[in-house]
XYZ file of C-alpha atoms in Angstrom:
695
model
C 8.675 7.744 -4.507
C 7.283 11.221 -4.990
C 4.561 13.138 -6.578
C 2.692 16.344 -6.648
C 0.556 18.681 -8.659
C 1.182 22.343 -9.615
C 1.177 24.828 -6.984
C 0.790 28.654 -7.034
C 2.256 29.629 -10.774
C 3.619 32.910 -9.530
C 5.731 31.456 -6.537
C 6.375 28.459 -9.073
C 7.885 31.049 -11.521
C 10.024 32.553 -8.790
C 11.454 29.546 -7.511
C 12.389 28.708 -11.087
C 13.822 32.226 -11.658
C 16.093 32.311 -8.228
C 16.995 28.714 -9.261
C 18.474 29.806 -12.923
C 20.692 32.451 -11.391
C 24.411 32.053 -11.533
C 24.442 34.103 -8.064
C 23.412 32.710 -4.716
C 20.175 34.441 -3.350
C 18.582 34.389 0.143
C 15.863 36.543 1.541
C 15.609 37.256 5.515
C 12.779 38.755 7.386
C 12.822 41.480 9.434
C 14.250 39.429 12.562
C 16.697 38.289 10.293
C 15.418 34.567 9.611
C 15.775 32.879 6.256
C 12.939 32.924 4.184
C 14.060 31.430 0.927
C 17.022 30.467 -0.871
C 18.266 29.163 -4.097
C 20.147 26.128 -5.375
C 23.008 28.099 -5.913
C 23.230 29.372 -2.353
C 23.795 25.888 -0.888
C 26.402 24.863 -3.585
C 28.283 27.890 -2.458
C 28.083 27.084 1.192
C 27.756 23.195 1.189
C 28.395 23.222 4.783
C 25.094 24.530 5.631
C 23.694 21.278 4.357
C 24.416 19.379 7.197
C 21.569 21.912 9.039
C 18.896 20.289 6.666
C 15.940 22.730 5.923
C 17.460 26.134 6.286
C 14.071 27.716 6.504
C 14.048 29.817 9.991
C 17.552 29.898 10.528
C 18.916 33.622 11.557
C 21.744 34.812 9.379
C 24.094 34.815 12.662
C 23.504 31.146 13.002
C 24.075 30.444 9.316
C 27.486 32.649 9.561
C 28.276 30.666 12.948
C 28.529 27.376 11.119
C 32.348 26.401 12.175
C 32.856 24.580 8.807
C 32.059 27.642 6.932
C 34.190 30.531 5.050
C 35.559 31.666 8.675
C 37.251 28.437 9.455
C 40.377 29.458 8.059
C 40.672 33.035 9.881
C 42.775 33.225 13.063
C 40.063 35.512 14.963
C 36.700 33.752 14.123
C 34.944 36.112 16.640
C 35.994 39.079 15.210
C 35.154 37.861 11.567
C 31.746 37.133 12.550
C 31.192 40.290 14.065
C 32.550 41.998 11.034
C 30.060 39.731 8.859
C 27.074 40.907 11.114
C 28.083 44.486 11.127
C 28.067 44.821 7.238
C 24.606 42.409 6.834
C 23.171 44.822 9.500
C 23.892 47.943 7.461
C 22.556 46.037 4.273
C 23.168 49.313 1.905
C 24.024 47.685 -0.992
C 27.783 48.210 -1.014
C 29.574 45.277 -2.553
C 32.018 43.491 -0.650
C 34.022 40.284 -0.909
C 34.460 37.049 1.180
C 36.520 33.709 0.615
C 34.713 30.648 0.370
C 35.039 27.258 2.125
C 36.794 25.626 -1.450
C 39.045 28.442 -1.823
C 36.716 30.548 -4.420
C 35.561 34.221 -3.913
C 32.227 35.658 -3.889
C 31.317 39.226 -3.916
C 28.306 39.988 -1.453
C 25.509 42.724 -1.813
C 23.248 42.940 0.609
C 19.932 45.380 0.896
C 16.994 46.337 2.921
C 13.550 45.493 1.899
C 10.606 48.091 2.552
C 9.467 45.680 5.589
C 12.588 45.646 7.157
C 14.272 42.389 5.748
C 17.260 41.755 3.962
C 18.047 40.326 0.372
C 21.746 38.786 0.195
C 23.210 37.996 -3.260
C 26.531 35.854 -3.544
C 28.144 36.325 -6.996
C 30.850 34.274 -7.679
C 34.055 36.336 -8.820
C 36.590 33.856 -8.333
C 37.744 33.942 -12.275
C 37.725 37.404 -12.292
C 40.059 37.660 -8.967
C 42.192 34.932 -10.609
C 42.457 37.177 -13.472
C 42.952 40.013 -11.554
C 45.952 38.466 -9.866
C 47.167 37.564 -12.866
C 46.895 41.021 -14.132
C 48.522 42.283 -11.361
C 51.376 40.086 -11.437
C 51.988 41.192 -15.029
C 51.618 44.520 -14.038
C 54.110 44.251 -10.943
C 56.798 42.549 -13.360
C 57.117 45.577 -15.970
C 59.825 47.781 -15.609
C 57.730 50.905 -16.030
C 55.770 52.517 -13.030
C 51.888 51.699 -13.746
C 48.962 53.931 -12.243
C 45.372 53.414 -12.577
C 43.145 56.222 -11.526
C 39.653 56.249 -10.972
C 37.336 58.956 -12.409
C 38.128 61.060 -9.544
C 41.986 60.745 -10.064
C 42.187 58.684 -6.825
C 44.778 55.691 -6.795
C 43.227 52.213 -7.614
C 46.232 50.654 -8.394
C 50.275 51.103 -8.706
C 52.973 48.708 -8.929
C 56.248 48.275 -7.321
C 58.231 50.293 -9.919
C 56.084 53.555 -9.473
C 56.116 52.873 -5.550
C 59.755 53.067 -5.324
C 60.007 56.074 -7.311
C 57.864 57.997 -5.046
C 59.218 55.720 -1.865
C 62.654 57.990 -2.617
C 60.956 60.990 -0.769
C 59.201 58.807 1.776
C 55.765 58.872 0.111
C 53.398 55.871 0.126
C 50.936 55.476 -2.844
C 47.740 54.057 -0.638
C 44.533 52.908 -2.612
C 42.147 55.960 -2.510
C 44.751 58.593 -2.156
C 44.581 61.759 -4.434
C 46.879 61.737 -7.355
C 47.106 65.913 -6.840
C 47.501 65.626 -3.243
C 50.343 63.004 -3.977
C 52.082 64.997 -6.625
C 51.965 68.225 -4.771
C 53.559 66.820 -1.567
C 56.010 64.611 -3.915
C 56.863 68.418 -5.201
C 56.929 69.960 -1.609
C 59.746 67.025 -0.564
C 61.865 67.948 -3.707
C 61.159 64.817 -5.784
C 61.145 66.741 -8.873
C 63.926 69.050 -10.251
C 63.688 72.770 -9.365
C 62.067 74.703 -12.417
C 59.518 71.806 -13.001
C 55.910 73.089 -14.048
C 53.641 73.467 -11.374
C 51.811 70.180 -10.405
C 48.420 71.883 -10.952
C 49.243 72.948 -14.548
C 50.068 69.376 -15.553
C 47.052 68.217 -14.087
C 44.856 70.807 -15.639
C 46.507 69.505 -19.234
C 45.551 66.115 -18.380
C 41.790 66.911 -17.658
C 41.594 68.750 -21.014
C 42.504 65.830 -22.877
C 41.987 62.286 -22.887
C 45.739 61.646 -23.037
C 49.003 63.284 -21.290
C 52.571 62.569 -22.086
C 54.695 64.814 -19.694
C 58.604 64.671 -19.209
C 59.338 65.221 -15.554
C 62.913 65.897 -14.534
C 63.832 64.396 -11.183
C 66.186 66.267 -8.458
C 68.573 63.308 -8.858
C 69.282 64.099 -12.445
C 66.854 61.371 -14.214
C 63.851 61.843 -16.098
C 60.595 60.191 -16.338
C 58.215 60.349 -18.809
C 54.400 60.393 -17.179
C 52.054 58.973 -20.075
C 48.229 59.057 -19.073
C 45.203 57.908 -21.111
C 41.781 58.068 -20.246
C 39.511 54.519 -20.867
C 36.283 54.397 -21.615
C 34.922 53.662 -18.240
C 36.420 56.981 -17.105
C 39.517 55.560 -15.321
C 42.806 56.827 -16.147
C 45.885 54.506 -17.084
C 49.317 55.702 -16.505
C 52.675 54.589 -17.172
C 55.799 56.147 -15.608
C 59.110 55.309 -17.475
C 62.428 56.099 -16.867
C 63.578 58.006 -20.221
C 67.142 59.234 -18.604
C 69.072 57.494 -21.438
C 66.369 58.567 -24.163
C 67.077 62.041 -22.840
C 70.665 61.537 -23.812
C 70.008 60.169 -27.195
C 67.382 62.590 -28.399
C 67.532 61.060 -32.217
C 65.937 57.911 -30.308
C 63.146 59.722 -28.430
C 60.278 59.296 -31.238
C 60.906 55.146 -31.440
C 60.757 55.486 -27.554
C 57.544 57.119 -27.502
C 55.928 55.111 -29.900
C 56.650 52.202 -27.552
C 55.275 53.854 -24.704
C 52.444 54.573 -26.500
C 51.773 51.074 -27.494
C 52.404 49.673 -23.897
C 50.071 52.167 -22.589
C 47.493 51.108 -24.842
C 48.344 47.484 -24.204
C 47.743 47.842 -20.561
C 44.554 49.713 -21.302
C 43.367 47.102 -23.311
C 44.222 44.356 -20.473
C 42.072 46.688 -17.989
C 38.970 46.928 -20.233
C 39.216 43.054 -20.557
C 39.548 42.561 -16.739
C 36.166 44.696 -16.619
C 34.543 42.763 -19.435
C 34.991 39.221 -18.100
C 31.901 39.228 -15.994
C 30.326 39.116 -19.262
C 32.313 36.907 -21.472
C 33.373 33.206 -21.709
C 36.824 32.677 -21.102
C 37.146 29.760 -23.362
C 35.696 31.000 -26.766
C 35.627 34.623 -26.166
C 31.982 34.677 -26.923
C 29.499 36.804 -24.412
C 28.080 34.613 -21.460
C 24.811 33.839 -19.900
C 24.461 36.799 -18.092
C 25.326 39.138 -21.170
C 22.559 37.535 -23.004
C 19.907 37.662 -19.933
C 21.093 41.258 -19.812
C 20.480 42.004 -23.534
C 17.330 40.056 -23.597
C 15.716 41.537 -20.724
C 16.492 45.254 -22.344
C 14.901 44.033 -25.550
C 11.788 42.737 -24.359
C 11.289 46.185 -22.431
C 12.073 48.336 -25.607
C 11.006 45.951 -28.565
C 8.052 44.271 -29.862
C 8.352 40.547 -28.329
C 6.727 39.016 -31.432
C 10.062 39.698 -33.482
C 12.607 38.242 -30.820
C 13.316 34.950 -30.879
C 15.588 32.457 -28.544
C 17.437 29.341 -29.533
C 19.398 27.080 -27.465
C 22.110 24.914 -29.381
C 23.700 21.760 -27.949
C 26.161 19.727 -29.553
C 25.417 16.066 -29.938
C 27.210 13.471 -28.609
C 29.667 16.085 -27.518
C 30.918 13.751 -24.629
C 32.372 11.262 -27.054
C 34.471 13.798 -28.485
C 35.751 14.487 -24.906
C 36.636 10.837 -24.201
C 38.180 10.434 -27.424
C 40.761 13.425 -28.022
C 40.607 14.605 -24.507
C 39.477 17.779 -22.632
C 42.721 20.312 -23.997
C 41.472 19.077 -27.715
C 37.392 19.071 -27.105
C 38.227 22.992 -25.677
C 39.997 23.740 -29.117
C 36.834 22.043 -30.890
C 34.512 24.354 -28.967
C 36.190 27.103 -29.828
C 36.103 25.931 -33.683
C 32.428 25.637 -33.400
C 31.890 28.963 -31.585
C 33.473 30.848 -34.248
C 31.870 28.745 -36.877
C 28.372 29.312 -35.437
C 29.001 33.348 -35.159
C 29.823 33.294 -38.963
C 26.423 31.840 -39.654
C 24.467 34.474 -37.719
C 23.610 37.905 -38.967
C 25.410 40.969 -37.797
C 22.979 41.998 -35.190
C 22.264 38.618 -33.936
C 23.694 37.381 -30.519
C 25.680 34.109 -29.940
C 26.645 33.383 -26.277
C 28.151 30.239 -24.843
C 25.827 28.954 -21.756
C 28.103 26.317 -20.729
C 29.631 23.174 -21.287
C 28.717 22.059 -25.023
C 25.900 24.431 -25.139
C 25.284 27.518 -26.926
C 22.482 30.132 -27.134
C 21.464 32.651 -29.858
C 19.145 35.625 -29.950
C 17.619 36.579 -33.321
C 15.685 39.661 -33.596
C 13.369 41.377 -36.288
C 12.345 38.274 -38.321
C 9.141 36.039 -38.341
C 8.894 32.361 -37.248
C 9.677 31.335 -40.608
C 13.117 33.163 -40.881
C 14.003 31.906 -37.490
C 13.306 28.519 -38.218
C 15.346 28.797 -41.616
C 18.182 30.334 -39.753
C 18.277 27.384 -37.326
C 17.995 24.898 -39.666
C 20.654 26.370 -41.944
C 23.212 26.538 -38.928
C 22.203 23.052 -38.324
C 23.065 21.755 -41.828
C 26.437 24.070 -42.068
C 27.646 22.535 -38.941
C 26.546 19.000 -40.157
C 27.986 19.582 -43.422
C 31.644 21.187 -41.972
C 33.855 18.698 -40.681
C 35.959 19.789 -37.937
C 39.999 19.255 -38.025
C 41.320 19.137 -34.511
C 44.909 17.783 -34.661
C 45.148 14.806 -36.894
C 41.346 13.701 -36.626
C 37.896 15.258 -38.228
C 34.727 15.425 -36.628
C 31.395 15.664 -38.037
C 28.795 17.431 -35.420
C 24.998 17.465 -35.270
C 23.170 20.001 -33.074
C 20.057 20.137 -31.307
C 18.353 23.359 -31.488
C 15.393 24.551 -29.412
C 13.823 27.399 -30.531
C 11.122 29.793 -29.056
C 9.527 32.734 -29.577
C 9.155 35.632 -27.284
C 5.351 35.996 -27.106
C 5.017 32.247 -26.786
C 6.214 32.419 -23.334
C 5.703 34.448 -20.069
C 7.603 37.601 -20.220
C 10.702 36.630 -17.966
C 13.915 36.182 -19.181
C 14.183 33.146 -17.283
C 11.088 31.374 -18.614
C 11.984 32.158 -22.347
C 15.290 30.628 -21.729
C 13.759 27.491 -20.136
C 11.373 27.234 -22.660
C 14.179 26.996 -25.344
C 15.935 24.612 -23.243
C 12.738 22.488 -22.829
C 12.557 22.551 -26.951
C 16.152 21.620 -27.190
C 15.490 18.889 -24.941
C 12.713 17.321 -26.939
C 15.246 17.804 -29.863
C 17.289 15.433 -28.363
C 14.928 13.011 -27.091
C 13.833 12.929 -30.641
C 17.123 11.718 -32.305
C 18.992 14.736 -32.125
C 20.719 16.637 -35.183
C 17.233 18.695 -35.611
C 15.272 21.963 -34.887
C 12.249 22.008 -32.474
C 9.943 24.886 -32.119
C 8.459 25.612 -28.498
C 5.031 24.920 -29.206
C 2.700 23.479 -26.226
C 0.246 22.178 -28.839
C 3.120 19.771 -29.585
C 2.610 16.597 -27.201
C 6.620 16.042 -27.133
C 7.019 19.614 -25.797
C 4.010 19.582 -23.536
C 5.126 16.313 -22.013
C 8.606 17.138 -21.642
C 7.949 20.702 -20.097
C 5.531 19.128 -17.314
C 8.496 16.514 -16.783
C 10.898 19.254 -16.144
C 8.529 21.030 -13.746
C 9.225 18.372 -11.597
C 12.552 20.270 -10.722
C 10.444 22.953 -9.005
C 8.092 20.533 -7.266
C 11.296 18.890 -5.775
C 12.833 22.410 -4.836
C 9.710 23.420 -3.207
C 9.376 19.758 -1.377
C 12.757 20.310 0.107
C 12.276 23.775 1.030
C 8.788 23.816 2.476
C 9.217 20.176 4.412
C 6.932 18.009 2.095
C 9.019 14.661 1.649
C 7.874 12.135 4.378
C 9.445 8.666 4.910
C 7.355 5.359 4.954
C 8.885 2.125 6.152
C 8.408 -1.508 4.975
C 9.199 -4.458 6.911
C 11.872 -6.964 5.825
C 11.401 -10.337 7.508
C 13.153 -13.743 8.220
C 11.677 -17.351 7.424
C 9.542 -17.069 10.787
C 8.088 -13.788 9.663
C 9.891 -11.989 12.303
C 10.411 -8.230 11.447
C 14.437 -7.871 11.162
C 14.430 -4.286 10.083
C 12.434 -1.772 7.695
C 13.392 -0.443 4.396
C 12.930 3.517 4.215
C 10.937 4.799 1.269
C 10.676 8.419 0.444
C 6.937 9.950 -0.385
C 6.265 13.739 -1.807
C 2.903 15.203 -0.617
C 1.686 17.900 -2.317
C -0.526 20.857 -1.290
C -3.287 19.320 -1.525
C -2.234 16.249 0.391
C -1.850 13.767 -2.385
C 1.120 11.393 -1.921
C 3.576 11.276 -4.971
C 5.060 8.146 -5.250
C 9.119 7.810 -6.182
C 8.789 6.765 -10.048
C 7.104 10.141 -10.358
C 9.763 12.201 -9.320
C 12.981 10.116 -8.971
C 13.669 9.867 -12.617
C 13.086 14.082 -12.793
C 15.570 14.333 -9.782
C 18.329 12.304 -11.428
C 18.255 14.025 -14.671
C 18.032 17.529 -13.182
C 20.752 16.887 -10.659
C 19.041 16.956 -7.465
C 19.470 13.495 -5.979
C 22.350 14.751 -3.704
C 19.847 16.962 -1.926
C 17.264 14.158 -1.774
C 19.829 11.666 -0.858
C 20.968 13.919 2.118
C 17.391 14.478 3.541
C 17.098 10.542 3.381
C 20.144 10.184 5.202
C 19.130 12.757 8.008
C 15.890 10.894 8.726
C 16.930 7.339 8.480
C 19.542 7.933 10.718
C 17.137 9.563 13.283
C 14.670 6.142 12.879
C 17.525 4.115 13.544
C 18.485 6.087 16.787
C 14.853 5.806 17.872
C 14.678 1.764 17.063
C 18.333 1.924 19.397
C 16.589 3.831 22.259
C 13.944 1.402 22.755
C 15.931 -1.534 22.322
C 14.197 -3.153 19.136
C 17.178 -4.781 17.637
C 15.860 -3.905 14.137
C 17.180 -1.793 11.593
C 16.229 0.946 8.942
C 18.137 0.637 5.423
C 18.007 3.373 3.247
C 18.651 3.736 -0.829
C 21.441 5.894 -1.613
C 22.441 6.781 -5.031
C 25.977 5.700 -6.274
C 26.384 9.191 -7.582
C 25.962 10.731 -4.108
C 28.373 8.432 -2.551
C 30.880 9.373 -4.932
C 30.463 12.943 -4.284
C 33.156 13.963 -1.599
C 30.984 16.526 0.204
C 28.282 14.095 0.728
C 30.866 11.681 2.160
C 32.147 14.323 4.621
C 28.318 15.395 5.734
C 27.433 11.715 6.174
C 30.669 11.057 8.430
C 29.757 14.093 10.260
C 26.090 12.786 10.981
C 27.467 9.621 12.197
C 29.942 11.292 14.428
C 27.081 13.299 15.856
C 25.076 9.949 16.660
C 27.318 7.541 18.296
C 26.333 3.986 17.960
C 23.669 4.354 14.883
C 25.732 1.939 13.009
C 24.382 -1.109 14.482
C 20.665 -0.046 13.482
C 21.744 1.262 10.183
C 21.996 0.020 6.703
C 22.753 1.219 3.035
C 21.210 0.145 -0.163
C 23.449 1.095 -3.142
C 21.179 1.963 -6.106
C 21.731 3.559 -9.481
C 25.362 1.999 -10.225
C 24.805 1.686 -13.884
C 25.123 5.316 -14.102
C 28.885 5.228 -12.440
C 31.749 4.871 -14.784
C 34.118 3.977 -12.309
C 32.956 2.208 -9.156
C 36.142 2.282 -7.640
C 35.242 5.896 -6.886
C 32.741 4.684 -4.027
C 34.677 1.313 -3.161
C 37.083 3.201 -0.751
C 34.160 4.873 1.087
C 31.903 1.983 1.613
C 35.362 -0.135 2.991
C 34.999 2.913 5.588
C 31.438 2.475 6.371
C 31.641 -1.350 6.952
C 34.706 -0.587 8.956
C 32.356 1.572 11.471
C 29.867 -1.119 11.470
C 27.159 0.208 8.626
C 26.017 -2.855 6.656
C 26.004 -2.197 2.840
C 23.509 -4.046 0.744
C 23.719 -3.886 -3.433
C 20.209 -2.901 -4.378
C 18.085 -4.177 -7.629
C 20.483 -7.111 -7.985
C 19.318 -8.648 -11.229
C 17.691 -5.675 -12.973
C 20.147 -4.625 -15.473
C 23.164 -5.551 -16.950
C 26.006 -4.635 -14.414
C 24.512 -6.552 -11.249
C 27.470 -8.978 -11.400
C 29.924 -6.666 -11.999
C 28.767 -4.184 -9.314
C 28.828 -7.300 -6.937
C 32.677 -8.229 -8.047
C 34.035 -4.488 -7.601
C 31.780 -2.983 -4.465
C 32.693 -4.334 -0.996
C 29.080 -5.266 0.466
C 27.325 -7.415 3.274
C 24.250 -8.356 1.136
C 22.531 -8.301 -1.989
C 18.600 -7.509 -2.655
C 16.841 -9.089 -5.133
C 14.942 -6.630 -7.705
C 11.000 -7.312 -7.456
C 10.718 -7.869 -11.295
C 12.801 -11.141 -10.662
C 10.682 -12.356 -7.899
C 7.575 -11.151 -9.556
C 8.262 -13.411 -12.844
C 10.093 -16.279 -10.801
C 7.407 -18.957 -11.491
C 6.616 -17.994 -15.338
C 10.084 -17.187 -16.386
C 13.153 -19.728 -16.399
C 15.618 -17.190 -16.880
C 14.702 -15.290 -13.589
C 14.415 -18.482 -11.774
C 18.016 -19.247 -12.837
C 19.160 -15.896 -11.756
C 17.436 -16.138 -8.504
C 19.238 -19.657 -7.976
C 22.632 -18.195 -9.168
C 22.004 -15.161 -6.699
C 21.357 -17.327 -4.000
C 24.299 -19.909 -4.510
C 26.668 -16.828 -5.222
C 25.431 -15.064 -1.673
C 26.045 -18.464 0.166
C 29.450 -18.699 -1.021
C 30.373 -15.504 -0.492
C 28.604 -15.290 2.875
C 26.102 -12.520 1.993
C 22.994 -12.247 3.140
C 20.077 -11.955 0.731
C 16.894 -10.265 0.569
C 14.140 -11.284 -1.948
C 12.126 -7.906 -2.600
C 8.374 -8.101 -4.319
C 7.274 -11.078 -2.243
C 3.031 -10.959 -2.761
C 1.745 -14.376 -2.502
C 2.299 -17.570 -0.711
C 3.315 -19.572 -4.128
C 6.142 -17.072 -4.665
C 7.191 -17.296 -0.985
C 7.047 -21.020 -0.844
C 9.246 -21.395 -4.106
C 11.780 -18.793 -2.699
C 11.911 -21.127 0.434
C 12.400 -24.044 -2.107
C 15.524 -22.128 -3.911
C 17.017 -21.435 -0.394
C 16.162 -17.877 0.369
C 15.451 -16.826 3.718
C 14.937 -12.917 4.229
C 11.968 -11.374 2.398
C 10.113 -8.115 1.862
C 7.293 -7.431 0.237
C 3.135 -6.769 0.365
C 2.629 -10.467 1.490
C 4.115 -9.222 4.984
C 3.770 -5.709 5.363
C 2.657 -2.865 2.927
C 4.628 0.722 3.340
C 3.381 2.783 6.020
C 4.202 6.276 7.549
C 7.099 6.185 9.769
C 5.837 7.611 12.618
C 2.895 5.204 12.517
C 5.129 1.877 12.346
C 7.584 3.283 15.168
C 4.472 3.814 17.222
C-alpha cells in the first residue's frame, strides 16, 4: 500500500507537465546520464522497462538494449554508432527512427547550457502513413509530379517525371536544384531546338505564384509544366504530356482547366499532410496539440481572466461502442463533433482531445456567459437525438470548466484543472457542468486524489517504493512463505499504505509500472531465499489487467529466464479480476506460468460477485480468502457459510487455501474447526521491511 505528502510544487508541476506531453521526453546530464524522463518515453520504448529505474543510465546503455528499435537492422553496431553520432551533435536537427512496434518517431536533441542534452521523441507514425498514401497516390497518376522547397530544390518527384528526364540520363535526386536540372536537360538535348532559355522560364516563375509553360521535346512530344506556389513557400508542379492536345487546339482550354484543378487538388493534399500534426484524423477538428499551442499564445497576449477552457466528456459512450460497434461509434463521434462546433461562436475553439473527449476554449467572456454557453451546449446535445443507422441515441455531457486566472499560468495545469472539474461532474451524476473551484469540497478532494499520479511517478523515478513481507504459516505456525506488500515512502520518511495510492494508480493507468516494480523485487527476494536454502516462497500480488498485457507477459518471462530456478520460490496472487471483461485473456498466460513451476493463487476470494466465476475460468493452484470474510466469520452466518464452501471446494479440487486476516485465537480455532490449515494475519506476524525479515 502507498502514501505520500506533497513534494516541491515546482518539481511536481514539471513532472505533471512532462507527463502530459504527447511526446517522449528525456534529459541527460553533461556525462550523458539520464536525469529525468516522462511516461510517454517508456511507452515509446517499452523494452527499457526491463531495466527498472532508468535514472543514471547513459544514453549509450539505453540505445544498446538488444530488444530495442535496432533489433531489426542488419548492422546493429553501425546503427548504434550513427545514433550516438547524432546524439553527440544535439544540434536540434530533426531525424527519424523506427520503433520496436513498427511506428516511427521524429527525434530532436539539443544541448543545455551546462553541457547536457534534451531529447524529444514525437510520434509521427500517422503522418508517415499519410505520407506513404500520398506518395502512392502521386506515383499512380499519369502526369509528372514535382514538389520544390522555397529554394527551388527538389523535395519529391514521381515515377512519371523521372522517366521524362531519365530519357537523357538525368536522375531527379532529392535536394537537387531545379534550375541546374533544367539547364543540364537542355544541354543534353531533352528539349526541342529553339525552346526558350531555361533562365527565362524560371524568372517568369519567380515573378508569379503560378506558371504554365508549354515545353516542346526533341522527340516531337509536348509537355505542359504547371507550377503553383502554395502558402508555405513550396511549389507544386505537374508535368503533363499534351502532345495530343497540341494536335487538337480546340480542346486546349478544357485540358488546361483540368490541369489547373489537378494542381490545386494536389496542392490541397500537400497542405493536408502539413496540417495533420495539428488535426484530428477522425473528426477533422484541431487536436490537443493545436489547443495547447493556441492557448499558450493567448495566455501571453491577452488578459487571462477572459479565457475559459472546458473539457467535454460524452457520458456512457462505452455503452454506445458496445451496442453498435467501433465503426458506427466513430460516425457518431463525427456527428457530435460537428454539432458541438455549431453550438460555439465563430472565434471559439473546439478540439478533440481523444476517445470520446473534447475540449473548448472560450475568449472575451465572463463567468456568467461561460457557464451559460457550457450549459446551453449540454442541453442542446441532450435534446438532440443522434441517428446512426437505424438507431437513435440521446447523449449527455459532463463538462468541466475553468477560468485561466483561477489556476497557475501553465497550459498543462489549466487543462489538468478542467479535467479535474470534468471528473467531478462525472462523479456527481454526469450530464452537468462543473466549475473548477477549490472552495468546492468535491473539486478539492478530486484534485488531491488526482495528485497521486505525480506522487506515484516520483516514487517510481526516485526509488521511494519499498517492499514489506508478511508470513504465511501452517497449523504448526511454521512459516511457509511470505506475501510481498508494497509501501510508498514520502520525502519526510512517512509510510504510505496501498489503500492510499493503489486506487489512484488503477484509475490513472499506472498499475502496469507498479506491478513491474513488484515483480523485479519479489523475484530478487525469492532468489535470496533459494540461495540460503530456506524452502520458503515469496507471493506477490499482480493485477489481472497487467497479466493480460502482452508487453508485461514478455517482460515477466524475460525476468524468469534471467533467474533460473526462481519458480520454486515464487507465487502469484491474481487481483482485480472484476475489472477484466474476458478472463480468457490471461488464462493462457497463467497456464504457461504454472507449466514453468510458478504457483498461482486467486486473491481476495469472497470479496466481490465474481470470485466463483474467476475460480471456474482461471487455472490456479490455490485461493486466498479475503480478510473481510475471516473478520466477520464469528458473527456473520453468510461469511461462515462462504468459508465452509471455499474450504470444501478447495479440498475437492485439490487446491491450497490460505485464510487471510487472522488476528486472534478465537478466529483461529474456528478456522481449524472448519478445516482451514494455512493462515496469514497479525496473530502470527505483522508486515515488516523485507530486508529486516530476510536478515
